[in-house]
Coordinates of C-alpha atoms in Angstrom, one line a residue:
X1 CA 13.6 -20.4 40.7
X2 CA 14.8 -17.7 43.1
X3 CA 16.6 -17.6 46.2
X4 CA 14.9 -16.0 49.4
X5 CA 17.8 -15.0 51.8
X6 CA 17.3 -13.0 54.7
X7 CA 19.0 -9.5 54.8
X8 CA 20.7 -10.4 58.2
X9 CA 21.9 -13.9 56.9
X10 CA 25.6 -14.2 56.0
X11 CA 26.4 -16.0 52.8
X12 CA 30.4 -16.2 52.3
X13 CA 31.4 -15.4 48.9
X14 CA 32.6 -19.0 48.4
X15 CA 29.4 -21.0 49.2
X16 CA 27.7 -22.6 46.5
X17 CA 24.0 -22.3 46.8
X18 CA 21.5 -24.2 44.4
X19 CA 18.1 -22.8 43.0
X20 CA 15.2 -22.2 45.4
X21 CA 17.4 -22.0 48.5
X22 CA 15.6 -20.1 51.5
X23 CA 17.8 -18.7 54.1
X24 CA 16.3 -17.5 57.4
X25 CA 17.6 -14.6 59.7
X26 CA 21.1 -14.4 61.2
X27 CA 21.7 -18.0 59.5
X28 CA 25.5 -18.5 58.5
X29 CA 26.7 -20.3 55.3
X30 CA 30.6 -20.3 55.2
X31 CA 32.9 -20.4 52.2
X32 CA 33.1 -23.8 50.6
X33 CA 29.9 -25.0 51.5
X34 CA 27.7 -26.5 48.8
X35 CA 23.9 -26.6 49.2
X36 CA 21.7 -28.3 46.4
X37 CA 18.4 -27.0 45.3
X38 CA 15.6 -26.0 47.5
X39 CA 17.5 -26.4 50.6
X40 CA 16.0 -24.4 53.8
X41 CA 18.5 -23.0 56.3
X42 CA 16.4 -21.6 59.4
X43 CA 17.1 -18.6 61.6
X44 CA 20.7 -19.0 63.4
X45 CA 21.6 -22.4 61.7
X46 CA 25.1 -22.8 60.6
X47 CA 26.6 -24.6 57.6
X48 CA 30.3 -24.7 58.0
X49 CA 32.8 -24.7 54.9
X50 CA 33.3 -28.4 54.6
X51 CA 29.5 -29.5 54.1
X52 CA 28.5 -30.9 50.7
X53 CA 24.5 -31.5 50.6
X54 CA 22.1 -32.4 48.1
X55 CA 18.8 -31.2 47.2
X56 CA 15.7 -30.5 49.5
X57 CA 17.3 -30.5 52.8
X58 CA 15.6 -28.7 55.8
X59 CA 17.8 -27.1 58.8
X60 CA 15.6 -25.6 61.5
X61 CA 16.8 -23.0 63.6
X62 CA 20.2 -23.4 65.5
X63 CA 21.2 -26.6 63.6
X64 CA 24.9 -26.6 63.0
X65 CA 26.5 -29.1 60.3
X66 CA 30.1 -29.7 59.6
X67 CA 31.6 -28.5 62.9
X68 CA 35.1 -29.7 63.9
X69 CA 35.1 -33.2 65.1
X70 CA 35.5 -33.6 68.9
X71 CA 38.9 -35.0 68.9
X72 CA 41.7 -33.4 70.7
X73 CA 44.1 -34.6 68.3
X74 CA 42.5 -33.2 65.4
X75 CA 44.1 -30.2 63.4
X76 CA 41.3 -27.8 62.1
X77 CA 43.4 -27.3 58.9
X78 CA 42.8 -31.0 57.7
X79 CA 40.6 -31.4 54.7
X80 CA 37.6 -33.5 55.8
X81 CA 33.9 -33.5 54.9
X82 CA 30.5 -33.9 56.0
X83 CA 28.6 -35.2 53.0
X84 CA 24.7 -35.4 52.9
X85 CA 22.2 -36.5 50.5
X86 CA 18.8 -35.4 49.7
X87 CA 15.5 -34.6 51.6
X88 CA 16.8 -34.9 55.2
X89 CA 15.2 -32.9 58.1
X90 CA 17.7 -31.5 60.8
X91 CA 15.5 -30.1 64.0
X92 CA 16.5 -27.5 66.2
X93 CA 19.9 -28.0 67.9
X94 CA 20.9 -30.8 65.8
X95 CA 24.6 -31.2 65.1
X96 CA 26.8 -33.4 62.8
X97 CA 30.7 -33.1 62.6
X98 CA 33.1 -33.6 59.8
X99 CA 35.7 -36.4 59.5
X100 CA 38.9 -36.7 61.4
X101 CA 40.8 -38.3 58.3
X102 CA 42.3 -36.3 55.6
X103 CA 39.8 -36.0 52.9
X104 CA 37.3 -38.6 54.8
X105 CA 33.7 -38.1 55.0
X106 CA 31.3 -38.3 57.9
X107 CA 28.2 -39.4 55.8
X108 CA 24.4 -39.0 56.0
X109 CA 22.1 -40.6 53.5
X110 CA 18.6 -39.5 52.2
X111 CA 15.2 -39.0 53.7
X112 CA 16.5 -39.1 57.3
X113 CA 14.8 -37.3 60.2
X114 CA 16.9 -36.0 63.0
X115 CA 14.8 -34.5 66.0
X116 CA 15.9 -32.0 68.4
X117 CA 19.4 -31.9 69.7
X118 CA 20.5 -35.1 68.1
X119 CA 24.2 -35.5 67.2
X120 CA 26.2 -37.5 64.6
X121 CA 29.8 -37.5 65.4
X122 CA 32.9 -37.5 63.1
X123 CA 33.5 -40.6 60.6
X124 CA 30.0 -41.9 61.1
X125 CA 27.8 -43.2 58.2
X126 CA 24.1 -43.0 58.4
X127 CA 22.0 -44.9 55.7
X128 CA 18.8 -43.8 54.2
X129 CA 15.2 -43.3 55.8
X130 CA 16.7 -43.5 59.3
X131 CA 15.2 -41.6 62.2
X132 CA 17.0 -40.2 65.4
X133 CA 14.5 -39.0 68.3
X134 CA 15.4 -36.4 70.6
X135 CA 18.7 -36.2 72.2
X136 CA 20.2 -39.3 70.3
X137 CA 24.1 -39.3 70.4
X138 CA 26.2 -41.4 68.5
X139 CA 30.1 -41.6 69.1
X140 CA 32.9 -41.4 66.3
X141 CA 33.0 -44.2 63.7
X142 CA 29.3 -45.6 64.3
X143 CA 27.6 -47.2 61.3
X144 CA 23.7 -47.1 61.2
X145 CA 21.9 -48.8 58.6
X146 CA 18.9 -47.8 56.5
X147 CA 15.4 -47.6 58.1
X148 CA 16.7 -47.6 61.5
X149 CA 14.7 -46.0 64.4
X150 CA 16.7 -44.7 67.3
X151 CA 14.7 -43.9 70.4
X152 CA 14.9 -40.7 72.5
X153 CA 18.2 -40.5 74.4
X154 CA 19.8 -43.5 72.9
X155 CA 23.8 -43.3 73.0
X156 CA 26.1 -45.5 71.1
X157 CA 29.7 -46.2 71.8
X158 CA 32.4 -45.4 69.0
X159 CA 32.6 -48.2 66.2
X160 CA 29.3 -49.6 67.2
X161 CA 27.1 -50.8 64.2
X162 CA 23.5 -50.6 64.1
X163 CA 22.0 -52.6 61.3
X164 CA 19.5 -51.9 58.8
X165 CA 15.7 -52.1 60.0
X166 CA 16.8 -52.1 63.6
X167 CA 14.8 -50.5 66.5
X168 CA 16.7 -49.1 69.7
X169 CA 14.4 -48.6 72.7
X170 CA 14.7 -45.2 74.1
X171 CA 17.1 -44.3 76.6
X172 CA 19.2 -47.5 75.6
X173 CA 23.1 -47.6 75.9
X174 CA 24.7 -49.3 73.2
X175 CA 28.2 -50.4 73.5
X176 CA 28.1 -53.4 71.0
X177 CA 26.3 -54.1 67.7
X178 CA 22.8 -54.2 67.0
X179 CA 21.7 -57.0 64.7
X180 CA 19.6 -56.0 61.4
X181 CA 15.6 -56.2 61.5
X182 CA 15.8 -56.6 65.4
X183 CA 14.5 -54.6 68.5
X184 CA 17.1 -53.8 71.1
X185 CA 16.4 -52.4 74.4
X186 CA 17.1 -52.6 78.2
X187 CA 20.1 -52.2 80.6
X188 CA 22.2 -53.8 79.8
X189 CA 21.0 -53.7 76.0
X190 CA 19.8 -57.0 74.6
X191 CA 18.1 -58.3 71.3
X192 CA 14.3 -59.1 72.3
X193 CA 12.9 -60.0 68.7
X194 CA 12.3 -58.9 65.4
X195 CA 11.3 -55.2 64.7
X196 CA 7.8 -56.6 63.5
X197 CA 6.0 -53.2 62.9
X198 CA 9.2 -51.9 60.9
X199 CA 9.5 -54.9 58.9
X200 CA 5.7 -55.2 57.9
X201 CA 5.8 -51.3 56.9
X202 CA 8.8 -52.2 54.5
X203 CA 6.7 -55.1 53.2
X204 CA 8.9 -57.8 54.6
X205 CA 6.1 -60.3 55.2
X206 CA 4.8 -63.8 54.5
X207 CA 7.8 -66.2 53.7
X208 CA 10.3 -63.5 53.8
X209 CA 9.5 -62.5 57.4
X210 CA 9.2 -66.3 58.4
X211 CA 12.8 -67.0 57.3
X212 CA 14.0 -63.7 59.6
X213 CA 12.0 -65.2 62.5
X214 CA 13.8 -68.5 62.2
X215 CA 17.3 -66.9 61.6
X216 CA 16.7 -64.9 64.8
X217 CA 16.0 -68.1 66.9
X218 CA 19.1 -69.8 65.4
X219 CA 21.1 -66.6 66.3
X220 CA 19.8 -66.8 70.0
X221 CA 20.7 -70.4 70.1
X222 CA 24.0 -69.8 68.5
X223 CA 23.2 -72.1 65.4
X224 CA 24.4 -71.8 61.6
X225 CA 22.0 -69.8 59.4
X226 CA 22.9 -72.1 56.5
X227 CA 20.0 -74.5 56.9
X228 CA 17.5 -71.8 56.0
X229 CA 16.2 -70.7 52.5
X230 CA 18.5 -67.8 51.2
X231 CA 16.1 -64.8 50.9
X232 CA 17.3 -61.3 50.0
X233 CA 17.1 -60.3 53.6
X234 CA 18.8 -63.5 54.8
X235 CA 21.5 -62.8 52.3
X236 CA 21.9 -59.2 53.7
X237 CA 21.8 -60.3 57.3
X238 CA 24.6 -63.1 56.6
X239 CA 26.8 -60.5 55.0
X240 CA 26.4 -58.1 57.7
X241 CA 27.4 -60.9 60.2
X242 CA 30.5 -61.8 58.2
X243 CA 32.1 -58.5 58.6
X244 CA 34.3 -58.4 61.5
X245 CA 33.1 -56.4 64.6
X246 CA 35.2 -54.1 66.6
X247 CA 32.7 -54.0 69.4
X248 CA 31.1 -57.6 69.5
X249 CA 27.2 -58.1 69.1
X250 CA 24.7 -57.5 71.9
X251 CA 23.5 -60.6 73.6
X252 CA 19.7 -61.8 73.7
X253 CA 17.0 -61.8 76.2
X254 CA 16.9 -65.0 78.0
X255 CA 13.7 -66.9 77.0
X256 CA 12.4 -70.7 77.3
X257 CA 13.3 -72.9 74.4
X258 CA 11.2 -72.5 71.4

């Protein structure tokens, strides 16, 4: 496979590019950057030197990967990384920063879609098949699971966790954790219900869905989940809840008793 590199692009001698790479006009790829096969770097996009990415990633114009963390105590000479999986799409104006910790990583999984002007801060971890709508911004050390949808202009405070298969309503401000499989929104943010559409699309239906529905009701009423049949999803939920939270968990919308 041949590489297609526009003559105005700057590719530093120390950059490593796989087969089938496409690089557009005035793009910059710094020394030390590693791009897997079939990656595309759009016009004016920048890949800094501490970026390691897999195959099939697409950077649209003006996306910037691996910039310095926005931490006033960070020393630029510190060796840290932004590590990216395969087949992600980074739309115009997207930014992601490398870690603040020596040899640490900001991590983005595979199959994600990041829309215009969204941002992943230093030391964050993003799972697979997650979507950030326009202008989503997450602070440092935030953890986002697999198959999460973050609506437009959502912001998340440092150290928050957003569990897998969660959906966050647009313009919501998160300053606490979001429980997996749920829908969160409002001001202040509250858990409303399960992410019914997302779970159905993922094949979590029938009895598997029913167990999660019962679990949600029990959590809302601050009761134990141990009375339920332990499906794969329930075990995941219990393991997630067992991890000590640095921010606490968002509350629930007030509803009448079931």
